Amino acid sequence: MDIIKRLENEQMRLDMPEFKSGDTLKVHFRIIEGDKERIQVFQGVCIRRHRGTTGATFTVRKVSDGVGVERIFPLHSPFIERVEIVSEGKVRRSRLYYLRDLKGKAARIKSKRAY
């Protein structure tokens, strides 16, 4: 078992910022198309964080042209360039699946910082 833990620790990324569900994130994801490579930015609200060692994931949701789009990212993926925290949300749940049924202003999340 010691060998497995050592391999998992080698694969883990330590440069990820601390974020939680309710935060608005910008995920810079590297996409390889043929022999070309580009960075695609996916900005949305983190609605779920699945913790674990190398299998940890997080789900980001955004509304694009009136259609809700959710994407699940592996936390320790080498294809993620960086993750930026745009704003911190004030929520009392860890899974924000109720946002799927809301539209417009009802789907907003209050900001953690009061200005």
Tab-separated table of N, CA and C in Angstrom:
chain	number	residue	atom	x	y	z
A	1	MET	N	0.815	-1.205	0.000
A	1	MET	CA	0.000	0.000	0.000
A	1	MET	C	0.852	1.260	0.000
A	2	ASP	N	2.062	1.142	0.499
A	2	ASP	CA	2.934	2.304	0.555
A	2	ASP	C	3.329	2.765	-0.840
A	3	ILE	N	3.445	1.835	-1.771
A	3	ILE	CA	3.810	2.174	-3.145
A	3	ILE	C	2.679	2.949	-3.813
A	4	ILE	N	1.448	2.545	-3.576
A	4	ILE	CA	0.292	3.224	-4.168
A	4	ILE	C	0.183	4.652	-3.656
A	5	LYS	N	0.360	4.838	-2.365
A	5	LYS	CA	0.294	6.198	-1.808
A	5	LYS	C	1.404	7.083	-2.346
A	6	ARG	N	2.579	6.515	-2.554
A	6	ARG	CA	3.683	7.292	-3.096
A	6	ARG	C	3.398	7.710	-4.535
A	7	LEU	N	2.820	6.798	-5.334
A	7	LEU	CA	2.459	7.136	-6.711
A	7	LEU	C	1.368	8.203	-6.756
A	8	GLU	N	0.387	8.110	-5.850
A	8	GLU	CA	-0.674	9.113	-5.800
A	8	GLU	C	-0.112	10.482	-5.433
A	9	ASN	N	0.803	10.536	-4.502
A	9	ASN	CA	1.393	11.813	-4.095
A	9	ASN	C	2.208	12.450	-5.207
A	10	GLU	N	2.813	11.641	-6.070
A	10	GLU	CA	3.557	12.188	-7.205
A	10	GLU	C	2.617	12.822	-8.227
A	11	GLN	N	1.398	12.288	-8.360
A	11	GLN	CA	0.447	12.773	-9.356
A	11	GLN	C	-0.346	13.996	-8.877
A	12	MET	N	-0.354	14.260	-7.589
A	12	MET	CA	-1.177	15.345	-7.051
A	12	MET	C	-0.562	16.703	-7.356
A	13	ARG	N	-1.450	17.699	-7.576
A	13	ARG	CA	-1.010	19.067	-7.823
A	13	ARG	C	-1.174	19.871	-6.541
A	14	LEU	N	-0.153	20.621	-6.212
A	14	LEU	CA	-0.189	21.418	-4.989
A	14	LEU	C	-0.399	22.895	-5.271
A	15	ASP	N	-0.532	23.271	-6.559
A	15	ASP	CA	-0.660	24.679	-6.920
A	15	ASP	C	-2.109	25.117	-7.071
A	16	MET	N	-3.076	24.300	-6.684
A	16	MET	CA	-4.487	24.667	-6.809
A	16	MET	C	-4.901	25.571	-5.645
A	17	PRO	N	-5.679	26.613	-5.941
A	17	PRO	CA	-6.150	27.473	-4.854
A	17	PRO	C	-7.246	26.778	-4.046
A	18	GLU	N	-7.445	27.235	-2.844
A	18	GLU	CA	-8.498	26.691	-1.995
A	18	GLU	C	-9.827	27.338	-2.387
A	19	PHE	N	-10.745	26.546	-2.906
A	19	PHE	CA	-12.073	27.044	-3.246
A	19	PHE	C	-13.095	26.035	-2.767
A	20	LYS	N	-14.358	26.476	-2.728
A	20	LYS	CA	-15.426	25.590	-2.282
A	20	LYS	C	-16.648	25.809	-3.160
A	21	SER	N	-17.681	25.071	-2.923
A	21	SER	CA	-18.877	25.224	-3.739
A	21	SER	C	-19.509	26.588	-3.449
A	22	GLY	N	-20.009	27.209	-4.493
A	22	GLY	CA	-20.563	28.554	-4.396
A	22	GLY	C	-19.625	29.608	-4.936
A	23	ASP	N	-18.348	29.279	-5.093
A	23	ASP	CA	-17.378	30.227	-5.634
A	23	ASP	C	-17.485	30.261	-7.159
A	24	THR	N	-17.286	31.441	-7.729
A	24	THR	CA	-17.237	31.576	-9.174
A	24	THR	C	-15.786	31.409	-9.610
A	25	LEU	N	-15.575	30.486	-10.555
A	25	LEU	CA	-14.227	30.112	-10.958
A	25	LEU	C	-14.009	30.354	-12.441
A	26	LYS	N	-12.755	30.597	-12.791
A	26	LYS	CA	-12.298	30.574	-14.174
A	26	LYS	C	-11.319	29.424	-14.278
A	27	VAL	N	-11.677	28.417	-15.065
A	27	VAL	CA	-10.820	27.251	-15.236
A	27	VAL	C	-10.171	27.355	-16.609
A	28	HIS	N	-8.857	27.460	-16.645
A	28	HIS	CA	-8.100	27.519	-17.897
A	28	HIS	C	-7.692	26.092	-18.241
A	29	PHE	N	-8.347	25.527	-19.270
A	29	PHE	CA	-8.182	24.123	-19.618
A	29	PHE	C	-7.475	24.004	-20.962
A	30	ARG	N	-6.445	23.178	-21.018
A	30	ARG	CA	-5.677	22.981	-22.242
A	30	ARG	C	-6.380	21.956	-23.124
A	31	ILE	N	-6.651	22.352	-24.384
A	31	ILE	CA	-7.332	21.477	-25.335
A	31	ILE	C	-6.375	21.182	-26.477
A	32	ILE	N	-6.254	19.909	-26.833
A	32	ILE	CA	-5.383	19.498	-27.928
A	32	ILE	C	-6.268	19.036	-29.079
A	33	GLU	N	-6.164	19.727	-30.216
A	33	GLU	CA	-6.924	19.380	-31.410
A	33	GLU	C	-5.929	19.063	-32.522
A	34	GLY	N	-5.770	17.808	-32.821
A	34	GLY	CA	-4.788	17.415	-33.820
A	34	GLY	C	-3.383	17.686	-33.306
A	35	ASP	N	-2.645	18.524	-34.042
A	35	ASP	CA	-1.302	18.878	-33.591
A	35	ASP	C	-1.263	20.273	-32.976
A	36	LYS	N	-2.448	20.910	-32.852
A	36	LYS	CA	-2.520	22.245	-32.243
A	36	LYS	C	-2.974	22.138	-30.792
A	37	GLU	N	-2.588	23.130	-30.028
A	37	GLU	CA	-2.945	23.175	-28.615
A	37	GLU	C	-3.405	24.588	-28.283
A	38	ARG	N	-4.501	24.695	-27.512
A	38	ARG	CA	-5.009	26.007	-27.124
A	38	ARG	C	-5.560	25.916	-25.704
A	39	ILE	N	-5.749	27.098	-25.126
A	39	ILE	CA	-6.305	27.206	-23.772
A	39	ILE	C	-7.742	27.685	-23.890
A	40	GLN	N	-8.659	26.963	-23.279
A	40	GLN	CA	-10.060	27.349	-23.260
A	40	GLN	C	-10.438	27.716	-21.827
A	41	VAL	N	-11.086	28.860	-21.662
A	41	VAL	CA	-11.483	29.327	-20.328
A	41	VAL	C	-12.952	28.988	-20.112
A	42	PHE	N	-13.235	28.319	-19.024
A	42	PHE	CA	-14.602	27.958	-18.647
A	42	PHE	C	-14.893	28.657	-17.334
A	43	GLN	N	-15.819	29.626	-17.358
A	43	GLN	CA	-16.138	30.399	-16.157
A	43	GLN	C	-17.551	30.077	-15.710
A	44	GLY	N	-17.682	29.755	-14.423
A	44	GLY	CA	-18.997	29.451	-13.880
A	44	GLY	C	-18.918	29.249	-12.379
A	45	VAL	N	-20.030	28.788	-11.824
A	45	VAL	CA	-20.153	28.586	-10.382
A	45	VAL	C	-19.815	27.139	-10.056
A	46	CYS	N	-18.994	26.959	-9.072
A	46	CYS	CA	-18.666	25.607	-8.610
A	46	CYS	C	-19.867	25.086	-7.818
A	47	ILE	N	-20.511	24.036	-8.323
A	47	ILE	CA	-21.703	23.526	-7.637
A	47	ILE	C	-21.414	22.258	-6.839
A	48	ARG	N	-20.237	21.687	-7.035
A	48	ARG	CA	-19.915	20.460	-6.304
A	48	ARG	C	-18.409	20.299	-6.218
A	49	ARG	N	-17.967	19.759	-5.118
A	49	ARG	CA	-16.548	19.444	-4.940
A	49	ARG	C	-16.474	18.042	-4.376
A	50	HIS	N	-15.912	17.132	-5.151
A	50	HIS	CA	-15.759	15.752	-4.715
A	50	HIS	C	-14.329	15.590	-4.236
A	51	ARG	N	-14.160	15.371	-2.966
A	51	ARG	CA	-12.822	15.311	-2.394
A	51	ARG	C	-12.264	13.903	-2.496
A	52	GLY	N	-10.987	13.824	-2.399
A	52	GLY	CA	-10.297	12.543	-2.480
A	52	GLY	C	-8.835	12.807	-2.737
A	53	THR	N	-8.108	11.768	-3.059
A	53	THR	CA	-6.687	11.954	-3.336
A	53	THR	C	-6.520	12.324	-4.800
A	54	THR	N	-6.180	11.390	-5.634
A	54	THR	CA	-5.989	11.717	-7.054
A	54	THR	C	-7.297	11.708	-7.820
A	55	GLY	N	-8.344	11.169	-7.250
A	55	GLY	CA	-9.638	11.111	-7.922
A	55	GLY	C	-10.553	12.279	-7.589
A	56	ALA	N	-10.039	13.339	-6.995
A	56	ALA	CA	-10.867	14.481	-6.609
A	56	ALA	C	-11.334	15.230	-7.853
A	57	THR	N	-12.589	15.659	-7.858
A	57	THR	CA	-13.157	16.401	-8.986
A	57	THR	C	-13.946	17.595	-8.469
A	58	PHE	N	-14.240	18.516	-9.372
A	58	PHE	CA	-15.147	19.610	-9.068
A	58	PHE	C	-15.996	19.889	-10.297
A	59	THR	N	-17.253	20.300	-10.065
A	59	THR	CA	-18.195	20.555	-11.143
A	59	THR	C	-18.451	22.048	-11.222
A	60	VAL	N	-18.344	22.605	-12.434
A	60	VAL	CA	-18.562	24.032	-12.668
A	60	VAL	C	-19.750	24.171	-13.606
A	61	ARG	N	-20.670	25.069	-13.266
A	61	ARG	CA	-21.882	25.289	-14.062
A	61	ARG	C	-21.931	26.713	-14.551
A	62	LYS	N	-22.284	26.881	-15.832
A	62	LYS	CA	-22.516	28.203	-16.390
A	62	LYS	C	-23.725	28.135	-17.299
A	63	VAL	N	-24.311	29.287	-17.599
A	63	VAL	CA	-25.430	29.367	-18.526
A	63	VAL	C	-24.923	30.052	-19.778
A	64	SER	N	-24.970	29.340	-20.896
A	64	SER	CA	-24.472	29.848	-22.165
A	64	SER	C	-25.625	29.895	-23.157
A	65	ASP	N	-26.010	31.100	-23.581
A	65	ASP	CA	-27.128	31.314	-24.513
A	65	ASP	C	-28.427	30.694	-24.008
A	66	GLY	N	-28.672	30.803	-22.715
A	66	GLY	CA	-29.903	30.295	-22.131
A	66	GLY	C	-29.888	28.804	-21.835
A	67	VAL	N	-28.790	28.134	-22.100
A	67	VAL	CA	-28.681	26.694	-21.863
A	67	VAL	C	-27.659	26.463	-20.762
A	68	GLY	N	-28.033	25.708	-19.757
A	68	GLY	CA	-27.114	25.405	-18.668
A	68	GLY	C	-26.079	24.372	-19.104
A	69	VAL	N	-24.825	24.673	-18.828
A	69	VAL	CA	-23.727	23.778	-19.188
A	69	VAL	C	-22.937	23.464	-17.925
A	70	GLU	N	-22.746	22.183	-17.652
A	70	GLU	CA	-21.958	21.761	-16.508
A	70	GLU	C	-20.773	20.954	-17.002
A	71	ARG	N	-19.660	21.147	-16.364
A	71	ARG	CA	-18.460	20.417	-16.750
A	71	ARG	C	-17.765	19.933	-15.484
A	72	ILE	N	-17.355	18.691	-15.497
A	72	ILE	CA	-16.665	18.090	-14.365
A	72	ILE	C	-15.182	18.043	-14.697
A	73	PHE	N	-14.380	18.633	-13.830
A	73	PHE	CA	-12.935	18.683	-14.017
A	73	PHE	C	-12.251	17.828	-12.963
A	74	PRO	N	-11.300	16.988	-13.346
A	74	PRO	CA	-10.458	16.337	-12.343
A	74	PRO	C	-9.533	17.382	-11.713
A	75	LEU	N	-9.445	17.394	-10.424
A	75	LEU	CA	-8.691	18.430	-9.720
A	75	LEU	C	-7.195	18.367	-10.012
A	76	HIS	N	-6.663	17.179	-10.163
A	76	HIS	CA	-5.222	17.021	-10.353
A	76	HIS	C	-4.859	16.742	-11.803
A	77	SER	N	-5.697	17.172	-12.738
A	77	SER	CA	-5.453	16.923	-14.159
A	77	SER	C	-4.279	17.760	-14.665
A	78	PRO	N	-3.412	17.173	-15.478
A	78	PRO	CA	-2.326	17.964	-16.061
A	78	PRO	C	-2.808	18.908	-17.161
A	79	PHE	N	-4.053	18.742	-17.627
A	79	PHE	CA	-4.597	19.608	-18.668
A	79	PHE	C	-5.122	20.932	-18.125
A	80	ILE	N	-5.254	21.049	-16.825
A	80	ILE	CA	-5.692	22.319	-16.237
A	80	ILE	C	-4.469	23.208	-16.078
A	81	GLU	N	-4.480	24.350	-16.772
A	81	GLU	CA	-3.383	25.316	-16.653
A	81	GLU	C	-3.417	25.967	-15.280
A	82	ARG	N	-4.580	26.594	-14.980
A	82	ARG	CA	-4.733	27.235	-13.681
A	82	ARG	C	-6.217	27.431	-13.388
A	83	VAL	N	-6.515	27.673	-12.141
A	83	VAL	CA	-7.875	27.957	-11.687
A	83	VAL	C	-7.840	29.286	-10.960
A	84	GLU	N	-8.674	30.229	-11.417
A	84	GLU	CA	-8.773	31.539	-10.773
A	84	GLU	C	-10.097	31.632	-10.038
A	85	ILE	N	-10.062	32.212	-8.855
A	85	ILE	CA	-11.293	32.463	-8.108
A	85	ILE	C	-11.728	33.883	-8.427
A	86	VAL	N	-12.881	34.015	-9.092
A	86	VAL	CA	-13.396	35.333	-9.466
A	86	VAL	C	-14.087	35.970	-8.274
A	87	SER	N	-14.968	35.220	-7.617
A	87	SER	CA	-15.635	35.720	-6.419
A	87	SER	C	-15.984	34.549	-5.509
A	88	GLU	N	-16.078	34.843	-4.234
A	88	GLU	CA	-16.435	33.827	-3.249
A	88	GLU	C	-17.906	33.972	-2.923
A	89	GLY	N	-18.624	32.875	-2.987
A	89	GLY	CA	-20.056	32.901	-2.722
A	89	GLY	C	-20.372	32.521	-1.298
A	90	LYS	N	-21.519	33.011	-0.833
A	90	LYS	CA	-21.974	32.706	0.516
A	90	LYS	C	-23.117	31.704	0.405
A	91	VAL	N	-22.813	30.447	0.645
A	91	VAL	CA	-23.808	29.379	0.581
A	91	VAL	C	-23.704	28.532	1.833
A	92	ARG	N	-24.790	27.789	2.110
A	92	ARG	CA	-24.810	26.958	3.306
A	92	ARG	C	-24.905	25.477	2.971
A	93	ARG	N	-24.655	25.143	1.722
A	93	ARG	CA	-24.705	23.761	1.287
A	93	ARG	C	-23.425	23.403	0.551
A	94	SER	N	-23.151	22.137	0.442
A	94	SER	CA	-21.973	21.714	-0.303
A	94	SER	C	-22.320	21.297	-1.719
A	95	ARG	N	-23.575	20.932	-1.973
A	95	ARG	CA	-24.027	20.562	-3.307
A	95	ARG	C	-25.113	21.551	-3.726
A	96	LEU	N	-24.864	22.297	-4.770
A	96	LEU	CA	-25.791	23.348	-5.187
A	96	LEU	C	-26.610	22.921	-6.398
A	97	TYR	N	-27.175	21.714	-6.333
A	97	TYR	CA	-27.949	21.205	-7.456
A	97	TYR	C	-29.250	21.966	-7.674
A	98	TYR	N	-29.711	22.709	-6.684
A	98	TYR	CA	-30.943	23.470	-6.837
A	98	TYR	C	-30.796	24.577	-7.874
A	99	LEU	N	-29.575	24.963	-8.219
A	99	LEU	CA	-29.363	25.999	-9.235
A	99	LEU	C	-29.802	25.533	-10.617
A	100	ARG	N	-29.911	24.228	-10.822
A	100	ARG	CA	-30.336	23.702	-12.118
A	100	ARG	C	-31.767	24.092	-12.451
A	101	ASP	N	-32.596	24.263	-11.431
A	101	ASP	CA	-34.006	24.580	-11.660
A	101	ASP	C	-34.282	26.074	-11.687
A	102	LEU	N	-33.313	26.915	-11.325
A	102	LEU	CA	-33.522	28.353	-11.251
A	102	LEU	C	-33.037	29.046	-12.510
A	103	LYS	N	-33.651	30.200	-12.809
A	103	LYS	CA	-33.263	30.973	-13.986
A	103	LYS	C	-33.055	32.424	-13.602
A	104	GLY	N	-32.221	33.107	-14.351
A	104	GLY	CA	-32.054	34.554	-14.220
A	104	GLY	C	-31.532	34.991	-12.866
A	105	LYS	N	-32.201	36.010	-12.316
A	105	LYS	CA	-31.733	36.577	-11.047
A	105	LYS	C	-31.900	35.619	-9.878
A	106	ALA	N	-32.821	34.679	-9.987
A	106	ALA	CA	-33.028	33.722	-8.901
A	106	ALA	C	-31.829	32.780	-8.741
A	107	ALA	N	-31.061	32.621	-9.800
A	107	ALA	CA	-29.917	31.701	-9.770
A	107	ALA	C	-28.646	32.369	-9.277
A	108	ARG	N	-28.737	33.636	-8.849
A	108	ARG	CA	-27.544	34.317	-8.346
A	108	ARG	C	-27.180	33.806	-6.963
A	109	ILE	N	-25.899	33.918	-6.651
A	109	ILE	CA	-25.396	33.552	-5.325
A	109	ILE	C	-24.861	34.817	-4.674
A	110	LYS	N	-25.215	35.007	-3.418
A	110	LYS	CA	-24.752	36.194	-2.710
A	110	LYS	C	-23.246	36.156	-2.537
A	111	SER	N	-22.636	37.338	-2.593
A	111	SER	CA	-21.201	37.433	-2.428
A	111	SER	C	-20.833	37.340	-0.955
A	112	LYS	N	-19.705	36.755	-0.683
A	112	LYS	CA	-19.262	36.594	0.696
A	112	LYS	C	-18.834	37.910	1.306
A	113	ARG	N	-18.242	38.766	0.479
A	113	ARG	CA	-17.772	40.051	0.967
A	113	ARG	C	-18.843	41.116	0.764
A	114	ALA	N	-19.152	41.844	1.808
A	114	ALA	CA	-20.125	42.936	1.711
A	114	ALA	C	-19.365	44.251	1.542
A	115	TYR	N	-19.631	44.931	0.442
A	115	TYR	CA	-18.931	46.175	0.163
A	115	TYR	C	-19.733	47.369	0.586
